[in-house]
Amino acid sequence: MAIKGNNMIPFAHFHKDWQRFIKTWFKQTSKKNKRRITRTRKATRKAPRPVKLLRPTVRCPSVKYNTRLRLGRGFTLDEIRRAGLNAKFAKTIGIAVDHRRRNKSVEPMLINVQRLKEYMAKLILFPFKRSKKLKKGEAAESERKLATQLVVPISIKNTTTKLKARVVTEVEKNFNCYAALRMARADVKLIGMKMKKLKEASEIEMPVSEKSKKKKRKH
């Protein structure tokens, strides 16, 4: 090792039987083949069930990546309810459920509800016990013969809308974005106080006779 600059002279300690602690990767090709065989066996064992669970579409965190969609951990309880399912049943038909996740906006929730509905439309539900009478939603034998295994998960479409160049309007020039955001934050924060003031104002304006009538009704 060449010495450069005003640095410490290197003295590597190679007296610790270092060859025992090295991990080699000579079986890379064979391991890859083994993983492929394992995947195939798993798919065959699960057939005709889907290989992977159905997962929701979510936005990546941070401002840098939030324009990109990816697969999430599981559907929220609200999304499952809106799709006409319940969490317990959803888990049995290959739908991932995450009770901790919360919907923070309407658009992603509606996308995931639609995703669930599409999955349910394509789903051919096999009966739990073939000997017994078919339950609601279970497929007949003729339908079951047409069932094919879903090997890859339902794809996500990352759509990007390109805006065309146009002239800036006078309204846009005069619009103060920062002030609008601050006002919106203030409205959310002070909504309780504003509602209380409106209620107090309405009580003051109400005539005495009407107030007494209300009290009598309560009694």
PDB file of C-alpha atoms in Angstrom:
ATOM      1  CA  MET A   1       0.000   0.000   0.000  1.00  0.00           C
ATOM      2  CA  ALA A   2       1.449   3.348  -1.043  1.00  0.00           C
ATOM      3  CA  ILE A   3       1.566   6.043   1.596  1.00  0.00           C
ATOM      4  CA  LYS A   4      -0.040   9.303   0.488  1.00  0.00           C
ATOM      5  CA  GLY A   5      -0.474  12.517   2.438  1.00  0.00           C
ATOM      6  CA  ASN A   6      -0.076  13.054   6.162  1.00  0.00           C
ATOM      7  CA  ASN A   7      -1.988   9.898   7.093  1.00  0.00           C
ATOM      8  CA  MET A   8      -1.438   6.965   9.426  1.00  0.00           C
ATOM      9  CA  ILE A   9       0.819   4.192   8.130  1.00  0.00           C
ATOM     10  CA  PRO A  10      -1.425   1.185   7.396  1.00  0.00           C
ATOM     11  CA  PHE A  11      -0.805  -1.929   9.441  1.00  0.00           C
ATOM     12  CA  ALA A  12      -3.543  -4.444   8.610  1.00  0.00           C
ATOM     13  CA  HIS A  13      -3.816  -7.285  11.112  1.00  0.00           C
ATOM     14  CA  PHE A  14      -4.054 -10.549   9.180  1.00  0.00           C
ATOM     15  CA  HIS A  15      -3.332 -12.871  12.122  1.00  0.00           C
ATOM     16  CA  LYS A  16      -6.912 -13.770  13.023  1.00  0.00           C
ATOM     17  CA  ASP A  17      -7.487 -16.858  10.804  1.00  0.00           C
ATOM     18  CA  TRP A  18      -9.412 -14.564   8.460  1.00  0.00           C
ATOM     19  CA  GLN A  19     -10.053 -17.267   5.841  1.00  0.00           C
ATOM     20  CA  ARG A  20     -12.676 -18.901   8.094  1.00  0.00           C
ATOM     21  CA  PHE A  21     -14.761 -15.699   8.157  1.00  0.00           C
ATOM     22  CA  ILE A  22     -14.975 -15.161   4.386  1.00  0.00           C
ATOM     23  CA  LYS A  23     -18.252 -15.890   2.595  1.00  0.00           C
ATOM     24  CA  THR A  24     -17.887 -17.097  -0.979  1.00  0.00           C
ATOM     25  CA  TRP A  25     -20.548 -17.065  -3.685  1.00  0.00           C
ATOM     26  CA  PHE A  26     -19.441 -19.854  -6.041  1.00  0.00           C
ATOM     27  CA  LYS A  27     -22.915 -21.472  -6.181  1.00  0.00           C
ATOM     28  CA  GLN A  28     -24.691 -18.422  -7.567  1.00  0.00           C
ATOM     29  CA  THR A  29     -25.976 -20.119 -10.748  1.00  0.00           C
ATOM     30  CA  SER A  30     -27.085 -23.311  -8.998  1.00  0.00           C
ATOM     31  CA  LYS A  31     -28.793 -21.322  -6.194  1.00  0.00           C
ATOM     32  CA  LYS A  32     -30.679 -19.283  -8.799  1.00  0.00           C
ATOM     33  CA  ASN A  33     -31.886 -22.502 -10.427  1.00  0.00           C
ATOM     34  CA  LYS A  34     -32.861 -23.934  -7.033  1.00  0.00           C
ATOM     35  CA  ARG A  35     -34.963 -20.824  -6.225  1.00  0.00           C
ATOM     36  CA  ARG A  36     -36.724 -21.150  -9.591  1.00  0.00           C
ATOM     37  CA  ILE A  37     -37.575 -24.812  -8.922  1.00  0.00           C
ATOM     38  CA  THR A  38     -38.851 -23.895  -5.424  1.00  0.00           C
ATOM     39  CA  ARG A  39     -41.106 -21.179  -6.897  1.00  0.00           C
ATOM     40  CA  THR A  40     -42.492 -23.635  -9.469  1.00  0.00           C
ATOM     41  CA  ARG A  41     -43.174 -26.271  -6.798  1.00  0.00           C
ATOM     42  CA  LYS A  42     -44.916 -23.714  -4.592  1.00  0.00           C
ATOM     43  CA  ALA A  43     -47.092 -22.538  -7.502  1.00  0.00           C
ATOM     44  CA  THR A  44     -48.007 -26.154  -8.345  1.00  0.00           C
ATOM     45  CA  ARG A  45     -48.851 -26.896  -4.711  1.00  0.00           C
ATOM     46  CA  LYS A  46     -51.067 -23.784  -4.426  1.00  0.00           C
ATOM     47  CA  ALA A  47     -52.792 -24.222  -7.818  1.00  0.00           C
ATOM     48  CA  PRO A  48     -55.309 -23.002  -8.840  1.00  0.00           C
ATOM     49  CA  ARG A  49     -54.922 -20.368  -6.112  1.00  0.00           C
ATOM     50  CA  PRO A  50     -52.915 -17.224  -7.079  1.00  0.00           C
ATOM     51  CA  VAL A  51     -49.187 -17.468  -6.384  1.00  0.00           C
ATOM     52  CA  LYS A  52     -49.069 -14.129  -4.544  1.00  0.00           C
ATOM     53  CA  LEU A  53     -51.540 -12.149  -2.444  1.00  0.00           C
ATOM     54  CA  LEU A  54     -53.443  -9.221  -3.923  1.00  0.00           C
ATOM     55  CA  ARG A  55     -51.911  -6.030  -2.535  1.00  0.00           C
ATOM     56  CA  PRO A  56     -53.041  -2.368  -2.784  1.00  0.00           C
ATOM     57  CA  THR A  57     -51.464   0.441  -4.766  1.00  0.00           C
ATOM     58  CA  VAL A  58     -49.803   3.057  -2.559  1.00  0.00           C
ATOM     59  CA  ARG A  59     -47.674   6.160  -3.050  1.00  0.00           C
ATOM     60  CA  CYS A  60     -43.984   6.060  -2.212  1.00  0.00           C
ATOM     61  CA  PRO A  61     -43.034   8.236   0.784  1.00  0.00           C
ATOM     62  CA  SER A  62     -41.240  11.620   0.587  1.00  0.00           C
ATOM     63  CA  VAL A  63     -41.668  14.455  -1.898  1.00  0.00           C
ATOM     64  CA  LYS A  64     -39.002  12.948  -4.145  1.00  0.00           C
ATOM     65  CA  TYR A  65     -40.870   9.711  -4.888  1.00  0.00           C
ATOM     66  CA  ASN A  66     -44.560  10.420  -4.111  1.00  0.00           C
ATOM     67  CA  THR A  67     -45.423  10.640  -7.825  1.00  0.00           C
ATOM     68  CA  ARG A  68     -44.674   6.903  -8.186  1.00  0.00           C
ATOM     69  CA  LEU A  69     -47.101   4.095  -7.369  1.00  0.00           C
ATOM     70  CA  ARG A  70     -46.001   0.781  -5.855  1.00  0.00           C
ATOM     71  CA  LEU A  71     -47.516  -2.253  -4.140  1.00  0.00           C
ATOM     72  CA  GLY A  72     -48.383  -1.758  -0.469  1.00  0.00           C
ATOM     73  CA  ARG A  73     -48.576  -4.202   2.434  1.00  0.00           C
ATOM     74  CA  GLY A  74     -52.345  -4.704   2.631  1.00  0.00           C
ATOM     75  CA  PHE A  75     -55.773  -3.166   2.066  1.00  0.00           C
ATOM     76  CA  THR A  76     -57.327  -1.035   4.800  1.00  0.00           C
ATOM     77  CA  LEU A  77     -60.469  -2.180   6.591  1.00  0.00           C
ATOM     78  CA  ASP A  78     -62.369   0.733   5.030  1.00  0.00           C
ATOM     79  CA  GLU A  79     -61.332  -0.277   1.480  1.00  0.00           C
ATOM     80  CA  ILE A  80     -62.413  -3.876   2.094  1.00  0.00           C
ATOM     81  CA  ARG A  81     -65.748  -2.728   3.556  1.00  0.00           C
ATOM     82  CA  ARG A  82     -66.457  -0.461   0.570  1.00  0.00           C
ATOM     83  CA  ALA A  83     -65.735  -3.345  -1.825  1.00  0.00           C
ATOM     84  CA  GLY A  84     -68.484  -5.345  -0.095  1.00  0.00           C
ATOM     85  CA  LEU A  85     -66.184  -7.746   1.782  1.00  0.00           C
ATOM     86  CA  ASN A  86     -65.063  -8.342   5.343  1.00  0.00           C
ATOM     87  CA  ALA A  87     -61.473  -8.716   6.544  1.00  0.00           C
ATOM     88  CA  LYS A  88     -61.834 -12.301   7.782  1.00  0.00           C
ATOM     89  CA  PHE A  89     -63.225 -13.559   4.457  1.00  0.00           C
ATOM     90  CA  ALA A  90     -60.769 -11.448   2.395  1.00  0.00           C
ATOM     91  CA  LYS A  91     -57.793 -13.198   4.024  1.00  0.00           C
ATOM     92  CA  THR A  92     -59.111 -16.597   2.902  1.00  0.00           C
ATOM     93  CA  ILE A  93     -59.341 -15.646  -0.805  1.00  0.00           C
ATOM     94  CA  GLY A  94     -55.827 -14.262  -1.329  1.00  0.00           C
ATOM     95  CA  ILE A  95     -56.321 -10.603  -0.341  1.00  0.00           C
ATOM     96  CA  ALA A  96     -53.728  -8.984   1.940  1.00  0.00           C
ATOM     97  CA  VAL A  97     -55.220  -7.006   4.851  1.00  0.00           C
ATOM     98  CA  ASP A  98     -53.403  -4.369   6.929  1.00  0.00           C
ATOM     99  CA  HIS A  99     -55.493  -3.086   9.851  1.00  0.00           C
ATOM    100  CA  ARG A 100     -52.873  -0.426  10.730  1.00  0.00           C
ATOM    101  CA  ARG A 101     -52.917   1.451   7.419  1.00  0.00           C
ATOM    102  CA  ARG A 102     -55.174   4.532   7.185  1.00  0.00           C
ATOM    103  CA  ASN A 103     -56.700   6.239   4.133  1.00  0.00           C
ATOM    104  CA  LYS A 104     -55.582   9.873   4.059  1.00  0.00           C
ATOM    105  CA  SER A 105     -57.289  10.848   0.785  1.00  0.00           C
ATOM    106  CA  VAL A 106     -60.272   9.740  -1.298  1.00  0.00           C
ATOM    107  CA  GLU A 107     -58.600   9.080  -4.694  1.00  0.00           C
ATOM    108  CA  PRO A 108     -56.188   6.271  -3.617  1.00  0.00           C
ATOM    109  CA  MET A 109     -58.983   4.643  -1.622  1.00  0.00           C
ATOM    110  CA  LEU A 110     -61.302   4.565  -4.662  1.00  0.00           C
ATOM    111  CA  ILE A 111     -58.476   3.129  -6.825  1.00  0.00           C
ATOM    112  CA  ASN A 112     -57.946   0.297  -4.329  1.00  0.00           C
ATOM    113  CA  VAL A 113     -61.693  -0.363  -4.029  1.00  0.00           C
ATOM    114  CA  GLN A 114     -61.839  -0.663  -7.825  1.00  0.00           C
ATOM    115  CA  ARG A 115     -58.809  -2.995  -7.705  1.00  0.00           C
ATOM    116  CA  LEU A 116     -60.649  -5.246  -5.238  1.00  0.00           C
ATOM    117  CA  LYS A 117     -63.809  -5.247  -7.371  1.00  0.00           C
ATOM    118  CA  GLU A 118     -61.826  -6.233 -10.490  1.00  0.00           C
ATOM    119  CA  TYR A 119     -60.188  -9.073  -8.555  1.00  0.00           C
ATOM    120  CA  MET A 120     -63.548 -10.305  -7.261  1.00  0.00           C
ATOM    121  CA  ALA A 121     -65.024 -10.193 -10.785  1.00  0.00           C
ATOM    122  CA  LYS A 122     -62.234 -12.468 -12.088  1.00  0.00           C
ATOM    123  CA  LEU A 123     -62.205 -14.742  -9.022  1.00  0.00           C
ATOM    124  CA  ILE A 124     -63.551 -18.297  -9.335  1.00  0.00           C
ATOM    125  CA  LEU A 125     -64.285 -19.379  -5.784  1.00  0.00           C
ATOM    126  CA  PHE A 126     -63.913 -23.105  -5.127  1.00  0.00           C
ATOM    127  CA  PRO A 127     -66.201 -24.672  -2.498  1.00  0.00           C
ATOM    128  CA  PHE A 128     -64.660 -25.484   0.873  1.00  0.00           C
ATOM    129  CA  LYS A 129     -66.236 -28.958   0.858  1.00  0.00           C
ATOM    130  CA  ARG A 130     -67.209 -30.420  -2.513  1.00  0.00           C
ATOM    131  CA  SER A 131     -69.663 -32.914  -1.053  1.00  0.00           C
ATOM    132  CA  LYS A 132     -71.882 -30.235   0.495  1.00  0.00           C
ATOM    133  CA  LYS A 133     -74.283 -27.809  -1.201  1.00  0.00           C
ATOM    134  CA  LEU A 134     -72.714 -24.727  -2.844  1.00  0.00           C
ATOM    135  CA  LYS A 135     -72.736 -21.543  -0.772  1.00  0.00           C
ATOM    136  CA  LYS A 136     -73.262 -17.994  -2.055  1.00  0.00           C
ATOM    137  CA  GLY A 137     -70.436 -16.910  -4.384  1.00  0.00           C
ATOM    138  CA  GLU A 138     -69.012 -20.423  -4.877  1.00  0.00           C
ATOM    139  CA  ALA A 139     -68.502 -21.532  -8.482  1.00  0.00           C
ATOM    140  CA  ALA A 140     -70.152 -24.500 -10.145  1.00  0.00           C
ATOM    141  CA  GLU A 141     -68.110 -27.412 -11.518  1.00  0.00           C
ATOM    142  CA  SER A 142     -68.329 -26.113 -15.116  1.00  0.00           C
ATOM    143  CA  GLU A 143     -66.806 -22.768 -14.021  1.00  0.00           C
ATOM    144  CA  ARG A 144     -64.133 -24.458 -11.915  1.00  0.00           C
ATOM    145  CA  LYS A 145     -62.795 -26.282 -14.976  1.00  0.00           C
ATOM    146  CA  LEU A 146     -62.059 -22.920 -16.638  1.00  0.00           C
ATOM    147  CA  ALA A 147     -59.954 -21.675 -13.691  1.00  0.00           C
ATOM    148  CA  THR A 148     -56.365 -20.644 -14.472  1.00  0.00           C
ATOM    149  CA  GLN A 149     -53.675 -19.751 -11.962  1.00  0.00           C
ATOM    150  CA  LEU A 150     -52.589 -16.116 -11.642  1.00  0.00           C
ATOM    151  CA  VAL A 151     -48.777 -16.386 -11.557  1.00  0.00           C
ATOM    152  CA  VAL A 152     -47.902 -12.666 -11.484  1.00  0.00           C
ATOM    153  CA  PRO A 153     -49.755 -10.024  -9.401  1.00  0.00           C
ATOM    154  CA  ILE A 154     -52.204  -7.617 -11.064  1.00  0.00           C
ATOM    155  CA  SER A 155     -50.043  -4.891 -12.589  1.00  0.00           C
ATOM    156  CA  ILE A 156     -49.920  -1.249 -11.492  1.00  0.00           C
ATOM    157  CA  LYS A 157     -50.347   1.461 -14.093  1.00  0.00           C
ATOM    158  CA  ASN A 158     -48.113   4.475 -13.442  1.00  0.00           C
ATOM    159  CA  THR A 159     -49.901   7.087 -15.535  1.00  0.00           C
ATOM    160  CA  THR A 160     -48.280  10.461 -16.138  1.00  0.00           C
ATOM    161  CA  THR A 161     -50.187  13.424 -17.560  1.00  0.00           C
ATOM    162  CA  LYS A 162     -48.167  15.856 -19.641  1.00  0.00           C
ATOM    163  CA  LEU A 163     -49.404  19.439 -19.529  1.00  0.00           C
ATOM    164  CA  LYS A 164     -49.258  21.543 -22.666  1.00  0.00           C
ATOM    165  CA  ALA A 165     -47.684  24.999 -22.598  1.00  0.00           C
ATOM    166  CA  ARG A 166     -50.217  27.819 -22.210  1.00  0.00           C
ATOM    167  CA  VAL A 167     -50.446  31.482 -21.273  1.00  0.00           C
ATOM    168  CA  VAL A 168     -50.602  32.273 -17.540  1.00  0.00           C
ATOM    169  CA  THR A 169     -53.970  33.819 -16.638  1.00  0.00           C
ATOM    170  CA  GLU A 170     -54.455  37.014 -14.627  1.00  0.00           C
ATOM    171  CA  VAL A 171     -56.087  35.054 -11.765  1.00  0.00           C
ATOM    172  CA  GLU A 172     -53.031  32.776 -11.510  1.00  0.00           C
ATOM    173  CA  LYS A 173     -50.703  35.785 -11.444  1.00  0.00           C
ATOM    174  CA  ASN A 174     -52.571  37.388  -8.533  1.00  0.00           C
ATOM    175  CA  PHE A 175     -53.045  34.116  -6.596  1.00  0.00           C
ATOM    176  CA  ASN A 176     -50.906  33.860  -3.454  1.00  0.00           C
ATOM    177  CA  CYS A 177     -50.262  30.155  -2.930  1.00  0.00           C
ATOM    178  CA  TYR A 178     -48.488  30.548   0.427  1.00  0.00           C
ATOM    179  CA  ALA A 179     -51.317  32.641   1.915  1.00  0.00           C
ATOM    180  CA  ALA A 180     -53.936  30.148   0.667  1.00  0.00           C
ATOM    181  CA  LEU A 181     -52.093  27.231   2.291  1.00  0.00           C
ATOM    182  CA  ARG A 182     -51.717  29.085   5.596  1.00  0.00           C
ATOM    183  CA  MET A 183     -55.405  30.005   5.591  1.00  0.00           C
ATOM    184  CA  ALA A 184     -56.370  26.384   4.902  1.00  0.00           C
ATOM    185  CA  ARG A 185     -54.209  25.221   7.816  1.00  0.00           C
ATOM    186  CA  ALA A 186     -55.725  27.873  10.081  1.00  0.00           C
ATOM    187  CA  ASP A 187     -59.280  26.861   9.076  1.00  0.00           C
ATOM    188  CA  VAL A 188     -58.585  23.229   9.981  1.00  0.00           C
ATOM    189  CA  LYS A 189     -56.966  24.190  13.281  1.00  0.00           C
ATOM    190  CA  LEU A 190     -59.619  26.704  14.382  1.00  0.00           C
ATOM    191  CA  ILE A 191     -62.758  24.941  13.112  1.00  0.00           C
ATOM    192  CA  GLY A 192     -63.831  24.010  16.664  1.00  0.00           C
ATOM    193  CA  MET A 193     -63.569  27.589  17.943  1.00  0.00           C
ATOM    194  CA  LYS A 194     -65.432  28.956  14.906  1.00  0.00           C
ATOM    195  CA  MET A 195     -68.274  26.458  15.339  1.00  0.00           C
ATOM    196  CA  LYS A 196     -68.526  27.354  19.021  1.00  0.00           C
ATOM    197  CA  LYS A 197     -68.732  31.095  18.233  1.00  0.00           C
ATOM    198  CA  LEU A 198     -71.437  30.515  15.599  1.00  0.00           C
ATOM    199  CA  LYS A 199     -73.440  28.444  18.075  1.00  0.00           C
ATOM    200  CA  GLU A 200     -73.147  31.153  20.755  1.00  0.00           C
ATOM    201  CA  ALA A 201     -74.146  33.857  18.256  1.00  0.00           C
ATOM    202  CA  SER A 202     -77.236  31.879  17.168  1.00  0.00           C
ATOM    203  CA  GLU A 203     -78.276  31.400  20.822  1.00  0.00           C
ATOM    204  CA  ILE A 204     -77.999  35.157  21.502  1.00  0.00           C
ATOM    205  CA  GLU A 205     -80.074  36.035  18.417  1.00  0.00           C
ATOM    206  CA  MET A 206     -82.812  33.499  19.313  1.00  0.00           C
ATOM    207  CA  PRO A 207     -85.876  35.111  21.017  1.00  0.00           C
ATOM    208  CA  VAL A 208     -86.628  34.342  24.683  1.00  0.00           C
ATOM    209  CA  SER A 209     -89.971  32.658  23.872  1.00  0.00           C
ATOM    210  CA  GLU A 210     -88.292  30.118  21.544  1.00  0.00           C
ATOM    211  CA  LYS A 211     -85.659  29.308  24.202  1.00  0.00           C
ATOM    212  CA  SER A 212     -88.373  28.612  26.802  1.00  0.00           C
ATOM    213  CA  LYS A 213     -90.229  26.362  24.323  1.00  0.00           C
ATOM    214  CA  LYS A 214     -87.059  24.316  23.784  1.00  0.00           C
ATOM    215  CA  LYS A 215     -86.593  23.881  27.544  1.00  0.00           C
ATOM    216  CA  LYS A 216     -90.201  22.699  27.948  1.00  0.00           C
ATOM    217  CA  ARG A 217     -89.753  20.123  25.180  1.00  0.00           C
ATOM    218  CA  LYS A 218     -86.681  18.699  26.936  1.00  0.00           C
ATOM    219  CA  HIS A 219     -88.621  18.268  30.223  1.00  0.00           C
TER     220      HIS A 219
END
